[in-house]
Amino acid sequence: MPERVREPERGGGGGAESVRGGPLRTLGLAEVYNPSMVPTLRPGDQLVVWYGAAVRPGDVVVLRHPFRQDLLIVKRAVERRDGGWWVRGDNPYVENDSREFGTVPDELVIARAWLRVRPPRGLQRSPRAALDWGAWVLSAVRPLSRRLRAR
């Protein structure tokens, strides 16, 4: 089953120009639905993404599925190849990535993930809840690493 994300909501930017004269990158939100990026991302995680940001090997990216361009997926950009990017999920048990559909053309890579926000799970109203909430805050918002996972 393909990794799905909700269509990122574009915010800010709106055609503004940067100091260098180029367009400012637009930020947006995407929600992860499937487990192809576990353990890095889990279903329910929110991503803050940059549209049009430069992609480097190891970045987590949002792209249009090469065979179903109405479907957005989240993968890790592994390496640049002729014709585009070789992408893979971090979950070795899910093969819905370049092993299945090959190199992804640049125009299908629409955004680079910048930040993960993990929603709180199972927090209850109890004396311990404050400790749980503090632990959630420390682990919930985290910049995404460029480090590739060993397989």
Short mmCIF file of N, CA and C in Angstrom, two decimals:
data_model
loop_
_atom_site.label_atom_id
_atom_site.label_comp_id
_atom_site.label_asym_id
_atom_site.label_seq_id
_atom_site.Cartn_x
_atom_site.Cartn_y
_atom_site.Cartn_z
N MET A 1 0.85 -1.17 0.00
CA MET A 1 0.00 0.00 0.00
C MET A 1 0.89 1.24 0.00
N PRO A 2 0.65 2.19 -0.88
CA PRO A 2 1.50 3.37 -0.96
C PRO A 2 1.39 4.24 0.29
N GLU A 3 2.49 4.91 0.58
CA GLU A 3 2.49 5.93 1.63
C GLU A 3 1.65 7.09 1.13
N ARG A 4 0.70 7.53 1.92
CA ARG A 4 -0.12 8.67 1.51
C ARG A 4 0.15 9.83 2.44
N VAL A 5 0.08 11.00 1.91
CA VAL A 5 0.09 12.19 2.74
C VAL A 5 -1.06 13.06 2.29
N ARG A 6 -1.61 13.80 3.23
CA ARG A 6 -2.63 14.76 2.86
C ARG A 6 -1.94 15.85 2.07
N GLU A 7 -2.62 16.39 1.06
CA GLU A 7 -2.04 17.47 0.25
C GLU A 7 -1.53 18.56 1.16
N PRO A 8 -0.24 18.91 1.06
CA PRO A 8 0.29 19.95 1.93
C PRO A 8 -0.46 21.26 1.74
N GLU A 9 -0.69 21.93 2.86
CA GLU A 9 -1.36 23.23 2.82
C GLU A 9 -0.27 24.28 2.68
N ARG A 10 -0.35 25.07 1.63
CA ARG A 10 0.66 26.11 1.43
C ARG A 10 0.33 27.29 2.32
N GLY A 11 1.37 27.83 2.89
CA GLY A 11 1.20 29.01 3.72
C GLY A 11 2.28 30.01 3.40
N GLY A 12 2.05 31.27 3.70
CA GLY A 12 3.07 32.30 3.51
C GLY A 12 3.60 32.32 2.10
N GLY A 13 4.64 33.06 1.85
CA GLY A 13 5.27 33.10 0.54
C GLY A 13 4.49 33.93 -0.44
N GLY A 14 3.39 33.44 -0.92
CA GLY A 14 2.48 34.15 -1.79
C GLY A 14 3.11 34.99 -2.88
N GLY A 15 4.19 34.50 -3.50
CA GLY A 15 4.80 35.23 -4.59
C GLY A 15 5.76 36.32 -4.15
N ALA A 16 6.06 36.40 -2.86
CA ALA A 16 7.00 37.41 -2.38
C ALA A 16 8.39 37.13 -2.93
N GLU A 17 9.18 38.15 -2.99
CA GLU A 17 10.54 38.02 -3.50
C GLU A 17 11.53 38.09 -2.34
N SER A 18 12.60 37.32 -2.45
CA SER A 18 13.64 37.36 -1.43
C SER A 18 14.61 38.49 -1.74
N VAL A 19 15.56 38.69 -0.82
CA VAL A 19 16.55 39.74 -1.00
C VAL A 19 17.36 39.50 -2.27
N ARG A 20 17.64 38.27 -2.62
CA ARG A 20 18.42 37.94 -3.80
C ARG A 20 17.61 38.05 -5.09
N GLY A 21 16.34 38.33 -4.99
CA GLY A 21 15.54 38.50 -6.19
C GLY A 21 14.76 37.27 -6.60
N GLY A 22 15.00 36.12 -5.96
CA GLY A 22 14.27 34.90 -6.29
C GLY A 22 13.05 34.76 -5.41
N PRO A 23 12.13 33.90 -5.77
CA PRO A 23 10.93 33.73 -4.95
C PRO A 23 11.29 33.09 -3.61
N LEU A 24 10.59 33.51 -2.57
CA LEU A 24 10.75 32.88 -1.27
C LEU A 24 10.16 31.49 -1.31
N ARG A 25 10.75 30.58 -0.57
CA ARG A 25 10.20 29.23 -0.48
C ARG A 25 8.92 29.28 0.32
N THR A 26 7.94 28.53 -0.10
CA THR A 26 6.66 28.47 0.59
C THR A 26 6.68 27.31 1.56
N LEU A 27 6.20 27.54 2.78
CA LEU A 27 6.08 26.48 3.77
C LEU A 27 4.68 25.88 3.69
N GLY A 28 4.56 24.61 4.06
CA GLY A 28 3.28 23.95 4.09
C GLY A 28 3.28 22.83 5.11
N LEU A 29 2.15 22.17 5.27
CA LEU A 29 2.00 21.04 6.19
C LEU A 29 1.59 19.81 5.41
N ALA A 30 2.09 18.67 5.83
CA ALA A 30 1.69 17.39 5.25
C ALA A 30 1.49 16.42 6.40
N GLU A 31 0.56 15.49 6.26
CA GLU A 31 0.31 14.48 7.28
C GLU A 31 0.65 13.11 6.73
N VAL A 32 1.38 12.33 7.49
CA VAL A 32 1.79 10.98 7.09
C VAL A 32 0.67 10.01 7.45
N TYR A 33 0.31 9.12 6.51
CA TYR A 33 -0.76 8.16 6.76
C TYR A 33 -0.29 6.71 6.87
N ASN A 34 0.78 6.35 6.20
CA ASN A 34 1.19 4.94 6.14
C ASN A 34 2.59 4.73 6.69
N PRO A 35 3.00 3.48 6.91
CA PRO A 35 4.24 3.19 7.65
C PRO A 35 5.52 3.04 6.82
N SER A 36 5.59 3.54 5.61
CA SER A 36 6.80 3.29 4.81
C SER A 36 8.04 4.01 5.33
N MET A 37 7.87 5.00 6.20
CA MET A 37 9.03 5.74 6.73
C MET A 37 9.30 5.43 8.20
N VAL A 38 8.65 4.40 8.76
CA VAL A 38 8.92 3.98 10.14
C VAL A 38 10.36 3.46 10.18
N PRO A 39 11.17 3.80 11.13
CA PRO A 39 10.89 4.43 12.41
C PRO A 39 11.01 5.96 12.40
N THR A 40 11.46 6.57 11.30
CA THR A 40 11.63 8.02 11.28
C THR A 40 10.31 8.75 11.41
N LEU A 41 9.32 8.31 10.64
CA LEU A 41 7.98 8.92 10.66
C LEU A 41 6.95 7.84 10.92
N ARG A 42 5.91 8.21 11.67
CA ARG A 42 4.83 7.27 11.94
C ARG A 42 3.53 7.84 11.40
N PRO A 43 2.55 6.97 11.13
CA PRO A 43 1.24 7.49 10.73
C PRO A 43 0.73 8.48 11.77
N GLY A 44 0.21 9.60 11.29
CA GLY A 44 -0.28 10.65 12.17
C GLY A 44 0.71 11.79 12.37
N ASP A 45 1.99 11.56 12.05
CA ASP A 45 2.97 12.63 12.16
C ASP A 45 2.65 13.73 11.17
N GLN A 46 2.92 14.96 11.56
CA GLN A 46 2.77 16.12 10.69
C GLN A 46 4.16 16.54 10.24
N LEU A 47 4.28 16.99 9.02
CA LEU A 47 5.55 17.49 8.50
C LEU A 47 5.40 18.95 8.10
N VAL A 48 6.36 19.76 8.49
CA VAL A 48 6.46 21.11 7.94
C VAL A 48 7.38 20.96 6.74
N VAL A 49 6.88 21.36 5.56
CA VAL A 49 7.64 21.15 4.32
C VAL A 49 7.93 22.48 3.65
N TRP A 50 9.03 22.51 2.89
CA TRP A 50 9.41 23.66 2.07
C TRP A 50 9.21 23.29 0.62
N TYR A 51 8.31 24.00 -0.05
CA TYR A 51 8.13 23.80 -1.48
C TYR A 51 9.31 24.42 -2.22
N GLY A 52 9.81 23.73 -3.21
CA GLY A 52 10.87 24.28 -4.05
C GLY A 52 12.24 24.30 -3.41
N ALA A 53 12.41 23.72 -2.22
CA ALA A 53 13.72 23.70 -1.57
C ALA A 53 14.65 22.74 -2.31
N ALA A 54 15.93 23.06 -2.30
CA ALA A 54 16.92 22.17 -2.92
C ALA A 54 16.93 20.85 -2.17
N VAL A 55 17.06 19.77 -2.91
CA VAL A 55 17.08 18.43 -2.32
C VAL A 55 18.51 17.90 -2.38
N ARG A 56 18.94 17.31 -1.27
CA ARG A 56 20.25 16.68 -1.20
C ARG A 56 20.07 15.23 -0.73
N PRO A 57 21.03 14.37 -1.04
CA PRO A 57 20.91 12.98 -0.58
C PRO A 57 20.70 12.93 0.93
N GLY A 58 19.75 12.12 1.35
CA GLY A 58 19.41 11.96 2.76
C GLY A 58 18.20 12.76 3.20
N ASP A 59 17.76 13.72 2.38
CA ASP A 59 16.58 14.52 2.73
C ASP A 59 15.31 13.69 2.64
N VAL A 60 14.34 13.99 3.51
CA VAL A 60 13.01 13.42 3.42
C VAL A 60 12.21 14.36 2.52
N VAL A 61 11.56 13.79 1.50
CA VAL A 61 10.86 14.61 0.52
C VAL A 61 9.42 14.16 0.34
N VAL A 62 8.57 15.10 -0.11
CA VAL A 62 7.20 14.80 -0.51
C VAL A 62 7.21 14.84 -2.03
N LEU A 63 6.67 13.79 -2.64
CA LEU A 63 6.67 13.71 -4.09
C LEU A 63 5.37 13.12 -4.60
N ARG A 64 5.13 13.34 -5.87
CA ARG A 64 3.98 12.73 -6.53
C ARG A 64 4.40 11.33 -6.98
N HIS A 65 3.56 10.35 -6.73
CA HIS A 65 3.84 8.98 -7.14
C HIS A 65 3.96 8.96 -8.66
N PRO A 66 5.02 8.38 -9.20
CA PRO A 66 5.23 8.40 -10.65
C PRO A 66 4.10 7.75 -11.47
N PHE A 67 3.40 6.77 -10.90
CA PHE A 67 2.33 6.09 -11.64
C PHE A 67 0.95 6.65 -11.32
N ARG A 68 0.81 7.34 -10.19
CA ARG A 68 -0.46 7.95 -9.76
C ARG A 68 -0.16 9.34 -9.26
N GLN A 69 -0.11 10.30 -10.14
CA GLN A 69 0.36 11.62 -9.75
C GLN A 69 -0.62 12.39 -8.87
N ASP A 70 -1.82 11.85 -8.66
CA ASP A 70 -2.73 12.46 -7.70
C ASP A 70 -2.41 12.00 -6.27
N LEU A 71 -1.48 11.05 -6.12
CA LEU A 71 -1.10 10.49 -4.83
C LEU A 71 0.24 11.06 -4.40
N LEU A 72 0.27 11.68 -3.21
CA LEU A 72 1.52 12.19 -2.66
C LEU A 72 2.10 11.15 -1.71
N ILE A 73 3.43 11.00 -1.77
CA ILE A 73 4.12 10.04 -0.91
C ILE A 73 5.32 10.73 -0.26
N VAL A 74 5.79 10.14 0.84
CA VAL A 74 6.95 10.64 1.56
C VAL A 74 8.03 9.59 1.48
N LYS A 75 9.21 9.99 1.03
CA LYS A 75 10.35 9.08 0.93
C LYS A 75 11.63 9.82 1.26
N ARG A 76 12.72 9.07 1.37
CA ARG A 76 14.04 9.66 1.56
C ARG A 76 14.75 9.67 0.22
N ALA A 77 15.28 10.83 -0.16
CA ALA A 77 16.06 10.96 -1.39
C ALA A 77 17.42 10.33 -1.12
N VAL A 78 17.72 9.23 -1.82
CA VAL A 78 18.95 8.49 -1.56
C VAL A 78 20.09 9.03 -2.41
N GLU A 79 19.86 9.13 -3.72
CA GLU A 79 20.92 9.64 -4.59
C GLU A 79 20.34 10.20 -5.87
N ARG A 80 21.11 11.11 -6.45
CA ARG A 80 20.75 11.72 -7.73
C ARG A 80 21.23 10.80 -8.84
N ARG A 81 20.34 10.48 -9.76
CA ARG A 81 20.67 9.64 -10.91
C ARG A 81 20.23 10.35 -12.18
N ASP A 82 20.62 9.80 -13.31
CA ASP A 82 20.15 10.36 -14.58
C ASP A 82 18.63 10.37 -14.58
N GLY A 83 18.05 11.52 -14.83
CA GLY A 83 16.60 11.62 -14.92
C GLY A 83 15.88 11.91 -13.63
N GLY A 84 16.58 12.00 -12.50
CA GLY A 84 15.87 12.32 -11.27
C GLY A 84 16.50 11.74 -10.02
N TRP A 85 15.64 11.45 -9.04
CA TRP A 85 16.07 10.99 -7.72
C TRP A 85 15.70 9.53 -7.49
N TRP A 86 16.61 8.79 -6.88
CA TRP A 86 16.34 7.45 -6.38
C TRP A 86 15.86 7.64 -4.94
N VAL A 87 14.64 7.20 -4.64
CA VAL A 87 14.06 7.41 -3.32
C VAL A 87 13.72 6.07 -2.67
N ARG A 88 13.81 6.03 -1.34
CA ARG A 88 13.46 4.82 -0.59
C ARG A 88 12.79 5.20 0.71
N GLY A 89 11.95 4.28 1.18
CA GLY A 89 11.37 4.44 2.51
C GLY A 89 12.35 3.91 3.54
N ASP A 90 12.23 4.37 4.78
CA ASP A 90 13.10 3.90 5.86
C ASP A 90 12.67 2.53 6.39
N ASN A 91 11.44 2.13 6.11
CA ASN A 91 10.93 0.84 6.56
C ASN A 91 11.33 -0.23 5.55
N PRO A 92 12.22 -1.16 5.93
CA PRO A 92 12.71 -2.16 4.97
C PRO A 92 11.64 -3.15 4.50
N TYR A 93 10.49 -3.20 5.19
CA TYR A 93 9.44 -4.15 4.83
C TYR A 93 8.43 -3.58 3.83
N VAL A 94 8.55 -2.31 3.50
CA VAL A 94 7.65 -1.67 2.54
C VAL A 94 8.47 -1.28 1.33
N GLU A 95 8.11 -1.81 0.17
CA GLU A 95 8.91 -1.59 -1.04
C GLU A 95 8.27 -0.62 -2.03
N ASN A 96 7.38 0.22 -1.60
CA ASN A 96 6.75 1.19 -2.50
C ASN A 96 7.68 2.40 -2.64
N ASP A 97 8.75 2.22 -3.40
CA ASP A 97 9.73 3.27 -3.60
C ASP A 97 10.43 3.03 -4.93
N SER A 98 11.61 3.56 -5.13
CA SER A 98 12.29 3.45 -6.42
C SER A 98 12.62 2.01 -6.81
N ARG A 99 12.63 1.10 -5.85
CA ARG A 99 12.81 -0.31 -6.20
C ARG A 99 11.63 -0.81 -7.02
N GLU A 100 10.48 -0.18 -6.84
CA GLU A 100 9.26 -0.56 -7.57
C GLU A 100 9.05 0.31 -8.81
N PHE A 101 9.25 1.64 -8.68
CA PHE A 101 8.90 2.53 -9.79
C PHE A 101 10.08 3.26 -10.42
N GLY A 102 11.30 2.99 -9.99
CA GLY A 102 12.48 3.58 -10.62
C GLY A 102 12.75 5.01 -10.18
N THR A 103 13.54 5.69 -10.97
CA THR A 103 13.95 7.06 -10.67
C THR A 103 12.76 8.01 -10.78
N VAL A 104 12.68 8.96 -9.86
CA VAL A 104 11.59 9.93 -9.84
C VAL A 104 12.06 11.23 -10.49
N PRO A 105 11.39 11.70 -11.56
CA PRO A 105 11.78 12.96 -12.20
C PRO A 105 11.71 14.13 -11.23
N ASP A 106 12.59 15.11 -11.44
CA ASP A 106 12.66 16.28 -10.56
C ASP A 106 11.32 16.98 -10.40
N GLU A 107 10.55 17.08 -11.48
CA GLU A 107 9.29 17.82 -11.40
C GLU A 107 8.25 17.15 -10.50
N LEU A 108 8.46 15.88 -10.14
CA LEU A 108 7.53 15.20 -9.24
C LEU A 108 7.91 15.36 -7.76
N VAL A 109 9.12 15.83 -7.49
CA VAL A 109 9.54 16.11 -6.11
C VAL A 109 9.08 17.52 -5.80
N ILE A 110 8.04 17.63 -4.95
CA ILE A 110 7.42 18.95 -4.76
C ILE A 110 7.87 19.68 -3.51
N ALA A 111 8.38 18.97 -2.50
CA ALA A 111 8.76 19.66 -1.26
C ALA A 111 9.79 18.83 -0.49
N ARG A 112 10.54 19.52 0.35
CA ARG A 112 11.49 18.86 1.25
C ARG A 112 10.95 19.02 2.68
N ALA A 113 10.91 17.91 3.42
CA ALA A 113 10.45 17.97 4.81
C ALA A 113 11.52 18.64 5.65
N TRP A 114 11.09 19.53 6.52
CA TRP A 114 12.02 20.29 7.34
C TRP A 114 11.89 19.92 8.81
N LEU A 115 10.66 19.68 9.25
CA LEU A 115 10.39 19.46 10.67
C LEU A 115 9.28 18.45 10.82
N ARG A 116 9.44 17.55 11.81
CA ARG A 116 8.39 16.59 12.13
C ARG A 116 7.71 17.02 13.42
N VAL A 117 6.39 16.95 13.44
CA VAL A 117 5.63 17.22 14.65
C VAL A 117 4.80 15.97 14.92
N ARG A 118 5.09 15.32 16.02
CA ARG A 118 4.40 14.09 16.38
C ARG A 118 3.30 14.42 17.38
N PRO A 119 2.05 14.10 17.07
CA PRO A 119 0.96 14.42 17.99
C PRO A 119 1.06 13.62 19.28
N PRO A 120 0.57 14.17 20.39
CA PRO A 120 0.59 13.42 21.65
C PRO A 120 -0.31 12.20 21.55
N ARG A 121 0.11 11.10 22.15
CA ARG A 121 -0.68 9.86 22.11
C ARG A 121 -0.87 9.35 23.53
N GLY A 122 -2.09 9.04 23.84
CA GLY A 122 -2.39 8.37 25.11
C GLY A 122 -2.15 9.20 26.35
N LEU A 123 -2.10 10.51 26.23
CA LEU A 123 -1.92 11.32 27.44
C LEU A 123 -3.24 11.38 28.21
N GLN A 124 -3.15 11.21 29.50
CA GLN A 124 -4.35 11.20 30.33
C GLN A 124 -4.26 12.33 31.35
N ARG A 125 -5.39 12.68 31.91
CA ARG A 125 -5.42 13.71 32.95
C ARG A 125 -5.12 13.03 34.29
N SER A 126 -3.88 13.11 34.69
CA SER A 126 -3.47 12.52 35.95
C SER A 126 -2.22 13.27 36.43
N PRO A 127 -1.79 13.02 37.68
CA PRO A 127 -0.57 13.69 38.15
C PRO A 127 0.63 13.39 37.24
N ARG A 128 0.62 12.23 36.65
CA ARG A 128 1.73 11.85 35.78
C ARG A 128 1.63 12.51 34.40
N ALA A 129 0.46 13.03 34.07
CA ALA A 129 0.25 13.61 32.75
C ALA A 129 1.21 14.76 32.47
N ALA A 130 1.52 15.56 33.49
CA ALA A 130 2.45 16.68 33.29
C ALA A 130 3.82 16.17 32.87
N LEU A 131 4.27 15.07 33.50
CA LEU A 131 5.55 14.48 33.10
C LEU A 131 5.47 13.92 31.68
N ASP A 132 4.36 13.25 31.37
CA ASP A 132 4.18 12.71 30.02
C ASP A 132 4.18 13.84 29.00
N TRP A 133 3.49 14.94 29.32
CA TRP A 133 3.41 16.08 28.40
C TRP A 133 4.81 16.66 28.16
N GLY A 134 5.60 16.78 29.23
CA GLY A 134 6.97 17.30 29.09
C GLY A 134 7.82 16.40 28.22
N ALA A 135 7.68 15.10 28.40
CA ALA A 135 8.44 14.16 27.56
C ALA A 135 7.99 14.26 26.11
N TRP A 136 6.68 14.45 25.90
CA TRP A 136 6.18 14.59 24.53
C TRP A 136 6.77 15.83 23.87
N VAL A 137 6.79 16.96 24.59
CA VAL A 137 7.31 18.21 24.02
C VAL A 137 8.76 18.03 23.60
N LEU A 138 9.56 17.33 24.41
CA LEU A 138 10.97 17.14 24.08
C LEU A 138 11.17 16.23 22.86
N SER A 139 10.23 15.33 22.60
CA SER A 139 10.43 14.39 21.48
C SER A 139 9.55 14.66 20.28
N ALA A 140 8.53 15.49 20.42
CA ALA A 140 7.53 15.64 19.36
C ALA A 140 8.00 16.48 18.18
N VAL A 141 8.68 17.56 18.46
CA VAL A 141 9.10 18.46 17.39
C VAL A 141 10.58 18.24 17.17
N ARG A 142 10.93 17.77 15.99
CA ARG A 142 12.32 17.43 15.73
C ARG A 142 12.66 17.67 14.27
N PRO A 143 13.78 18.37 14.02
CA PRO A 143 14.23 18.50 12.63
C PRO A 143 14.55 17.11 12.08
N LEU A 144 14.27 16.91 10.81
CA LEU A 144 14.53 15.61 10.21
C LEU A 144 16.00 15.48 9.86
N SER A 145 16.56 14.34 10.17
CA SER A 145 17.97 14.08 9.94
C SER A 145 18.22 13.71 8.48
N ARG A 146 19.41 14.06 8.00
CA ARG A 146 19.81 13.70 6.66
C ARG A 146 20.52 12.35 6.67
N ARG A 147 20.79 11.84 7.85
CA ARG A 147 21.53 10.58 7.98
C ARG A 147 20.72 9.43 7.38
N LEU A 148 21.34 8.68 6.52
CA LEU A 148 20.68 7.52 5.93
C LEU A 148 20.71 6.37 6.92
N ARG A 149 19.67 5.59 6.94
CA ARG A 149 19.58 4.46 7.84
C ARG A 149 20.24 3.24 7.20
N ALA A 150 20.93 2.47 8.02
CA ALA A 150 21.53 1.23 7.52
C ALA A 150 20.44 0.21 7.28
N ARG A 151 20.61 -0.61 6.31
CA ARG A 151 19.61 -1.65 6.01
C ARG A 151 20.19 -3.00 6.29
#
